[in-house]
mmCIF file of C-alpha atoms and ligand atoms in Angstrom:
data_model
loop_
_atom_site.group_PDB
_atom_site.id
_atom_site.type_symbol
_atom_site.label_atom_id
_atom_site.label_comp_id
_atom_site.label_asym_id
_atom_site.label_seq_id
_atom_site.Cartn_x
_atom_site.Cartn_y
_atom_site.Cartn_z
ATOM 1 C CA MET A 1 8.013 -15.724 29.574
ATOM 2 C CA VAL A 2 7.990 -13.930 26.229
ATOM 3 C CA MET A 3 11.175 -11.919 25.527
ATOM 4 C CA LEU A 4 10.540 -8.680 23.662
ATOM 5 C CA SER A 5 12.870 -7.117 21.100
ATOM 6 C CA THR A 6 14.286 -3.640 21.775
ATOM 7 C CA ARG A 7 11.575 -2.153 19.523
ATOM 8 C CA LEU A 8 8.679 -3.968 21.220
ATOM 9 C CA SER A 9 10.184 -3.222 24.672
ATOM 10 C CA ALA A 10 10.139 0.509 23.848
ATOM 11 C CA ILE A 11 6.447 0.218 22.939
ATOM 12 C CA ALA A 12 5.699 -1.862 26.053
ATOM 13 C CA ALA A 13 7.292 0.841 28.234
ATOM 14 C CA LYS A 14 4.617 3.284 27.062
ATOM 15 C CA ILE A 15 1.661 1.130 28.162
ATOM 16 C CA PRO A 16 0.490 2.341 31.595
ATOM 17 C CA ALA A 17 -0.054 -0.186 34.383
ATOM 18 C CA GLY A 18 -3.648 -1.342 34.627
ATOM 19 C CA SER A 19 -4.433 -0.553 30.966
ATOM 20 C CA ARG A 20 -7.056 -2.262 28.898
ATOM 21 C CA LEU A 21 -4.961 -2.575 25.744
ATOM 22 C CA ALA A 22 -5.857 -3.339 22.135
ATOM 23 C CA ASP A 23 -2.854 -4.260 20.011
ATOM 24 C CA ILE A 24 -3.969 -3.991 16.399
ATOM 25 C CA GLY A 25 -1.977 -5.918 13.807
ATOM 26 C CA SER A 26 -0.595 -7.985 16.675
ATOM 27 C CA ASP A 27 0.903 -10.815 14.576
ATOM 28 C CA HIS A 28 2.232 -13.255 17.233
ATOM 29 C CA ALA A 29 0.660 -11.163 20.021
ATOM 30 C CA LEU A 30 4.079 -10.880 21.663
ATOM 31 C CA LEU A 31 3.386 -7.397 23.031
ATOM 32 C CA PRO A 32 0.072 -8.088 24.821
ATOM 33 C CA VAL A 33 1.255 -11.524 25.992
ATOM 34 C CA SER A 34 4.405 -10.067 27.552
ATOM 35 C CA LEU A 35 2.395 -7.263 29.201
ATOM 36 C CA ALA A 36 -0.093 -9.812 30.572
ATOM 37 C CA GLU A 37 2.699 -12.043 31.861
ATOM 38 C CA ASN A 38 4.388 -9.227 33.761
ATOM 39 C CA GLY A 39 1.096 -7.961 35.163
ATOM 40 C CA THR A 40 1.092 -4.582 33.371
ATOM 41 C CA ILE A 41 -2.259 -4.839 31.607
ATOM 42 C CA ALA A 42 -5.628 -5.546 33.177
ATOM 43 C CA ARG A 43 -6.972 -6.853 29.882
ATOM 44 C CA GLY A 44 -5.752 -7.248 26.311
ATOM 45 C CA ILE A 45 -7.190 -7.646 22.838
ATOM 46 C CA ALA A 46 -4.953 -8.818 19.992
ATOM 47 C CA GLY A 47 -6.465 -7.866 16.623
ATOM 48 C CA GLU A 48 -5.356 -9.472 13.352
ATOM 49 C CA VAL A 49 -6.766 -9.326 9.859
ATOM 50 C CA ASN A 50 -4.729 -12.115 8.299
ATOM 51 C CA PRO A 51 -5.325 -15.804 9.063
ATOM 52 C CA GLY A 52 -1.650 -16.845 9.594
ATOM 53 C CA PRO A 53 -0.821 -14.135 12.160
ATOM 54 C CA TYR A 54 -4.274 -14.574 13.763
ATOM 55 C CA GLU A 55 -3.564 -18.268 14.353
ATOM 56 C CA ALA A 56 -0.046 -17.466 15.580
ATOM 57 C CA ALA A 57 -1.552 -15.009 18.101
ATOM 58 C CA GLN A 58 -4.059 -17.612 19.304
ATOM 59 C CA ARG A 59 -1.266 -20.151 19.735
ATOM 60 C CA GLN A 60 0.959 -17.684 21.618
ATOM 61 C CA VAL A 61 -1.840 -16.727 24.024
ATOM 62 C CA ARG A 62 -2.729 -20.376 24.622
ATOM 63 C CA GLU A 63 0.867 -21.479 25.186
ATOM 64 C CA ALA A 64 1.552 -18.580 27.573
ATOM 65 C CA GLY A 65 -1.607 -19.470 29.530
ATOM 66 C CA VAL A 66 -2.970 -15.913 29.428
ATOM 67 C CA GLY A 67 -6.256 -16.706 27.646
ATOM 68 C CA LYS A 68 -8.271 -15.296 30.560
ATOM 69 C CA LEU A 69 -6.665 -11.882 30.047
ATOM 70 C CA ILE A 70 -6.212 -11.691 26.274
ATOM 71 C CA ASP A 71 -8.844 -12.056 23.623
ATOM 72 C CA VAL A 72 -7.577 -12.738 20.091
ATOM 73 C CA ARG A 73 -9.944 -11.339 17.472
ATOM 74 C CA LYS A 74 -9.952 -11.581 13.710
ATOM 75 C CA GLY A 75 -10.883 -8.514 11.698
ATOM 76 C CA ASP A 76 -9.809 -5.341 9.979
ATOM 77 C CA GLY A 77 -8.224 -2.702 12.235
ATOM 78 C CA LEU A 78 -10.408 -1.237 14.967
ATOM 79 C CA SER A 79 -13.503 -3.121 13.718
ATOM 80 C CA VAL A 80 -12.657 -5.854 16.259
ATOM 81 C CA LEU A 81 -13.379 -3.435 19.132
ATOM 82 C CA THR A 82 -16.607 -2.155 20.635
ATOM 83 C CA PRO A 83 -16.654 1.520 21.741
ATOM 84 C CA GLY A 84 -15.393 2.057 25.301
ATOM 85 C CA GLU A 85 -13.793 -1.371 25.540
ATOM 86 C CA VAL A 86 -10.144 -0.300 25.816
ATOM 87 C CA ASP A 87 -8.236 2.765 27.005
ATOM 88 C CA VAL A 88 -4.942 2.216 25.160
ATOM 89 C CA ILE A 89 -4.338 1.182 21.554
ATOM 90 C CA SER A 90 -0.991 0.132 20.101
ATOM 91 C CA ILE A 91 -0.341 -0.299 16.386
ATOM 92 C CA ALA A 92 3.204 -1.212 15.376
ATOM 93 C CA GLY A 93 5.289 -2.414 12.478
ATOM 94 C CA MET A 94 3.282 -0.966 9.575
ATOM 95 C CA GLY A 95 3.543 2.106 7.400
ATOM 96 C CA GLY A 96 2.282 5.424 8.773
ATOM 97 C CA SER A 97 -0.420 5.762 6.113
ATOM 98 C CA LEU A 98 -1.855 2.318 6.958
ATOM 99 C CA ILE A 99 -1.833 3.158 10.673
ATOM 100 C CA VAL A 100 -3.689 6.417 9.978
ATOM 101 C CA SER A 101 -6.218 4.702 7.714
ATOM 102 C CA ILE A 102 -6.881 2.109 10.446
ATOM 103 C CA LEU A 103 -7.525 4.901 12.992
ATOM 104 C CA GLU A 104 -9.697 6.915 10.610
ATOM 105 C CA ALA A 105 -11.818 3.976 9.461
ATOM 106 C CA HIS A 106 -13.626 3.554 12.820
ATOM 107 C CA PRO A 107 -13.417 6.776 14.863
ATOM 108 C CA ASP A 108 -16.232 5.599 17.167
ATOM 109 C CA ARG A 109 -13.983 2.765 18.436
ATOM 110 C CA LEU A 110 -11.653 5.374 19.895
ATOM 111 C CA GLU A 111 -14.255 6.292 22.501
ATOM 112 C CA GLY A 112 -12.668 6.017 25.952
ATOM 113 C CA VAL A 113 -9.174 5.611 24.497
ATOM 114 C CA ASN A 114 -6.795 8.029 26.192
ATOM 115 C CA ARG A 115 -3.456 6.855 24.807
ATOM 116 C CA LEU A 116 -2.189 5.759 21.395
ATOM 117 C CA VAL A 117 1.230 4.115 21.087
ATOM 118 C CA LEU A 118 2.140 3.934 17.412
ATOM 119 C CA GLN A 119 5.281 2.678 15.727
ATOM 120 C CA PRO A 120 5.248 3.416 12.008
ATOM 121 C CA ASN A 121 8.040 1.826 9.947
ATOM 122 C CA VAL A 122 7.850 4.727 7.476
ATOM 123 C CA GLY A 123 5.659 7.835 7.113
ATOM 124 C CA GLU A 124 6.081 9.038 10.701
ATOM 125 C CA ASP A 125 5.037 12.552 9.629
ATOM 126 C CA GLN A 126 1.605 11.203 8.651
ATOM 127 C CA VAL A 127 1.128 9.796 12.142
ATOM 128 C CA ARG A 128 2.138 13.104 13.774
ATOM 129 C CA LYS A 129 -0.225 14.928 11.432
ATOM 130 C CA TYR A 130 -3.025 12.562 12.454
ATOM 131 C CA PHE A 131 -2.395 13.441 16.131
ATOM 132 C CA LEU A 132 -2.378 17.139 15.292
ATOM 133 C CA THR A 133 -5.578 17.095 13.233
ATOM 134 C CA HIS A 134 -7.496 14.772 15.578
ATOM 135 C CA ASN A 135 -6.644 16.630 18.783
ATOM 136 C CA TRP A 136 -4.176 14.217 20.302
ATOM 137 C CA ILE A 137 -1.152 15.552 22.171
ATOM 138 C CA LEU A 138 2.159 14.029 21.153
ATOM 139 C CA SER A 139 3.533 13.190 24.606
ATOM 140 C CA SER A 140 6.768 11.403 23.674
ATOM 141 C CA GLU A 141 8.892 10.279 20.769
ATOM 142 C CA GLU A 142 11.604 7.654 20.905
ATOM 143 C CA LEU A 143 14.019 6.872 18.112
ATOM 144 C CA LEU A 144 15.822 3.553 18.393
ATOM 145 C CA GLU A 145 18.009 1.269 16.351
ATOM 146 C CA GLU A 146 17.537 -2.471 16.096
ATOM 147 C CA ASP A 147 19.374 -4.782 13.685
ATOM 148 C CA GLY A 148 20.546 -1.803 11.660
ATOM 149 C CA LYS A 149 17.013 -0.412 11.239
ATOM 150 C CA LEU A 150 15.713 2.776 12.819
ATOM 151 C CA TYR A 151 12.282 2.962 14.423
ATOM 152 C CA GLU A 152 10.221 5.747 15.962
ATOM 153 C CA VAL A 153 7.788 5.060 18.797
ATOM 154 C CA LEU A 154 5.215 7.863 18.969
ATOM 155 C CA THR A 155 2.955 8.189 21.988
ATOM 156 C CA ALA A 156 -0.047 10.493 22.133
ATOM 157 C CA ASP A 157 -2.553 11.292 24.857
ATOM 158 C CA LYS A 158 -6.024 12.801 24.984
ATOM 159 C CA HIS A 159 -6.133 16.308 26.434
ATOM 160 C CA PRO A 160 -9.119 18.657 26.792
ATOM 161 C CA ASP A 161 -7.059 21.613 25.566
ATOM 162 C CA ALA A 162 -5.288 19.727 22.769
ATOM 163 C CA GLU A 163 -6.148 22.110 19.936
ATOM 164 C CA ARG A 164 -4.601 25.151 21.632
ATOM 165 C CA LEU A 165 -1.590 23.208 22.942
ATOM 166 C CA ASN A 166 -0.939 21.781 19.473
ATOM 167 C CA GLU A 167 -1.069 25.234 17.898
ATOM 168 C CA GLU A 168 1.751 26.292 20.240
ATOM 169 C CA PHE A 169 3.663 23.042 19.970
ATOM 170 C CA TYR A 170 3.857 23.205 16.177
ATOM 171 C CA ARG A 171 4.460 26.951 15.907
ATOM 172 C CA GLU A 172 7.480 27.823 13.733
ATOM 173 C CA ARG A 173 10.569 27.995 15.943
ATOM 174 C CA THR A 174 14.331 27.998 16.138
ATOM 175 C CA ILE A 175 16.049 24.753 17.074
ATOM 176 C CA GLY A 176 19.668 24.371 18.142
ATOM 177 C CA ARG A 177 21.958 27.155 17.054
ATOM 178 C CA SER A 178 19.861 28.715 14.279
ATOM 179 C CA CYS A 179 17.564 26.257 12.562
ATOM 180 C CA GLN A 180 14.226 27.758 11.627
ATOM 181 C CA LEU A 181 11.642 24.968 11.460
ATOM 182 C CA ASP A 182 8.050 25.392 10.307
ATOM 183 C CA ARG A 183 5.164 23.039 11.011
ATOM 184 C CA GLU A 184 5.892 20.821 8.027
ATOM 185 C CA TRP A 185 9.476 20.218 9.138
ATOM 186 C CA LEU A 186 8.515 19.727 12.787
ATOM 187 C CA LEU A 187 6.067 17.044 11.599
ATOM 188 C CA ARG A 188 8.761 15.404 9.510
ATOM 189 C CA LEU A 189 11.604 15.516 11.997
ATOM 190 C CA GLY A 190 9.646 15.095 15.225
ATOM 191 C CA PRO A 191 9.550 18.046 17.648
ATOM 192 C CA TYR A 192 11.111 16.150 20.569
ATOM 193 C CA LEU A 193 13.559 14.209 18.409
ATOM 194 C CA VAL A 194 14.990 17.279 16.683
ATOM 195 C CA GLU A 195 15.357 19.083 20.026
ATOM 196 C CA ALA A 196 17.203 16.097 21.498
ATOM 197 C CA GLY A 197 19.476 15.462 18.502
ATOM 198 C CA GLY A 198 22.005 12.703 19.183
ATOM 199 C CA VAL A 199 23.822 9.993 17.254
ATOM 200 C CA VAL A 200 20.757 7.952 16.261
ATOM 201 C CA PHE A 201 18.902 11.062 15.083
ATOM 202 C CA HIS A 202 21.921 12.023 12.957
ATOM 203 C CA SER A 203 22.160 8.498 11.616
ATOM 204 C CA LYS A 204 18.494 8.582 10.530
ATOM 205 C CA TRP A 205 18.779 11.937 8.769
ATOM 206 C CA GLU A 206 22.161 11.110 7.171
ATOM 207 C CA ARG A 207 20.390 8.123 5.589
ATOM 208 C CA GLU A 208 17.528 10.370 4.417
ATOM 209 C CA LEU A 209 20.053 12.811 3.017
ATOM 210 C CA ALA A 210 21.786 10.053 1.051
ATOM 211 C CA LYS A 211 18.395 9.009 -0.354
ATOM 212 C CA TRP A 212 17.545 12.555 -1.472
ATOM 213 C CA ARG A 213 21.011 12.976 -3.029
ATOM 214 C CA ARG A 214 20.488 9.817 -5.099
ATOM 215 C CA ILE A 215 17.115 11.177 -6.267
ATOM 216 C CA GLU A 216 18.696 14.520 -7.122
ATOM 217 C CA LYS A 217 21.347 12.765 -9.213
ATOM 218 C CA GLN A 218 18.703 10.837 -11.151
ATOM 219 C CA LEU A 219 16.690 14.013 -11.767
ATOM 220 C CA THR A 220 19.792 15.890 -12.939
ATOM 221 C CA GLU A 221 20.373 13.188 -15.536
ATOM 222 C CA SER A 222 16.760 13.417 -16.777
ATOM 223 C CA GLU A 223 15.853 15.906 -19.485
ATOM 224 C CA LEU A 224 12.108 15.934 -18.785
ATOM 225 C CA PRO A 225 10.776 19.437 -17.888
ATOM 226 C CA ALA A 226 8.871 17.961 -14.913
ATOM 227 C CA SER A 227 12.182 16.678 -13.521
ATOM 228 C CA GLN A 228 13.554 20.225 -13.314
ATOM 229 C CA ALA A 229 10.717 21.363 -11.055
ATOM 230 C CA LYS A 230 10.995 18.236 -8.929
ATOM 231 C CA ARG A 231 14.757 18.794 -8.641
ATOM 232 C CA GLU A 232 14.183 22.186 -7.010
ATOM 233 C CA GLU A 233 11.962 20.555 -4.391
ATOM 234 C CA VAL A 234 14.546 17.838 -3.786
ATOM 235 C CA ARG A 235 17.326 20.432 -3.453
ATOM 236 C CA HIS A 236 15.252 22.283 -0.895
ATOM 237 C CA ASN A 237 14.914 19.052 1.114
ATOM 238 C CA ILE A 238 18.652 18.405 0.900
ATOM 239 C CA ALA A 239 19.515 21.934 2.030
ATOM 240 C CA LYS A 240 17.096 21.746 4.963
ATOM 241 C CA ILE A 241 18.361 18.376 6.165
ATOM 242 C CA GLU A 242 21.977 19.590 5.898
ATOM 243 C CA GLU A 243 21.020 22.649 7.941
ATOM 244 C CA VAL A 244 19.304 20.504 10.598
ATOM 245 C CA LEU A 245 22.319 18.187 10.852
ATOM 246 C CA ALA A 246 24.639 21.170 11.189
ATOM 247 C CA CYS A 247 22.650 22.842 13.946
ATOM 248 C CA THR A 248 21.676 19.843 16.089
ATOM 249 C CA GLY A 249 24.192 18.193 18.392
ATOM 250 C CA MET A 250 25.470 14.644 18.183
ATOM 251 C CA ASP A 251 25.332 14.304 21.991
ATOM 252 C CA ARG A 252 21.844 13.699 23.294
ATOM 253 C CA ARG A 253 20.961 16.624 25.500
HETATM 254 N N1 SAM B 301 2.648 -5.443 15.624
HETATM 255 C C1 SAM B 301 3.622 -6.471 15.428
HETATM 256 C C2 SAM B 301 5.012 -5.941 15.611
HETATM 257 O O1 SAM B 301 5.172 -4.709 15.618
HETATM 258 O O2 SAM B 301 5.950 -6.722 15.736
HETATM 259 C C3 SAM B 301 3.470 -7.115 14.056
HETATM 260 C C4 SAM B 301 3.822 -6.229 12.909
HETATM 261 S S1 SAM B 301 3.541 -7.028 11.368
HETATM 262 C C5 SAM B 301 4.827 -6.426 10.395
HETATM 263 C C6 SAM B 301 2.091 -6.213 10.795
HETATM 264 C C7 SAM B 301 0.845 -7.013 11.104
HETATM 265 O O3 SAM B 301 -0.292 -6.181 10.882
HETATM 266 C C8 SAM B 301 0.676 -8.238 10.202
HETATM 267 O O4 SAM B 301 0.557 -9.369 11.013
HETATM 268 C C9 SAM B 301 -0.605 -7.938 9.423
HETATM 269 O O5 SAM B 301 -1.362 -9.111 9.218
HETATM 270 C C10 SAM B 301 -1.330 -6.976 10.335
HETATM 271 N N2 SAM B 301 -2.259 -6.048 9.687
HETATM 272 C C11 SAM B 301 -2.061 -5.325 8.566
HETATM 273 N N3 SAM B 301 -3.137 -4.581 8.288
HETATM 274 C C12 SAM B 301 -4.040 -4.817 9.272
HETATM 275 C C13 SAM B 301 -5.358 -4.365 9.531
HETATM 276 N N4 SAM B 301 -5.969 -3.500 8.716
HETATM 277 N N5 SAM B 301 -5.990 -4.817 10.627
HETATM 278 C C14 SAM B 301 -5.385 -5.709 11.452
HETATM 279 N N6 SAM B 301 -4.152 -6.197 11.248
HETATM 280 C C15 SAM B 301 -3.484 -5.750 10.165
#
């Protein structure tokens, strides 16, 4: 039996029983193989664009003896799928912009898909913005730590009234004691994550804060006029993150 890491386990937990799953950028196909072994998925497709990971996926499927359930396909993103073939797609372990470009490249392959489980390594706001602009409802967000790295697992579902629900969901609002957050900041922080707060959330945004402070220091040392304007933007980011950290709790509510 394949053993999943904490990160892949969190993704696996979002795949409904009986799903026809496509895992795009599957590498060793650990996720679909594990879900086939424990009987969660009815069918799986592992998509890979690169030859090494594609062969590793084929080997994993063969060795686990789940070849009847999982098809390993070589190709770019969703191009390996035919419309209506799967109802859940997972894409994990890449940057948010690459995940979005994969989804946008073949919108017809999303026909019949009612859940997306995405785990961007960076650029989570771009993934949330994709959900918002393509009428997906963000149904859950999980922030987890593994080997010192922080990961977000973002799950979205199809909903007939998504446009109206999203308008409400991303309306400017007050979080915690007195934090006013507009759409841009809700997309950056994660609406559920900022509401929940907690130690891991603080750890993530303390790291972001440290990054922005380093950038501010570099800009302060620069004499270029463009650096002055950029410094204002960076200071705004620092002030907002400090405000969010001050008004969200360390205990997960
Ligand atoms: N999904 C696995 C995980 O989360 O552990 C593997 C992540 S690995 C870091 C990213 C994988 O995505 C690589 O194996 C890479 O070959 C594959 N990949 C990158 N771009 C892709 C694309 N456009 N279509 C399919 N696979 C892609």
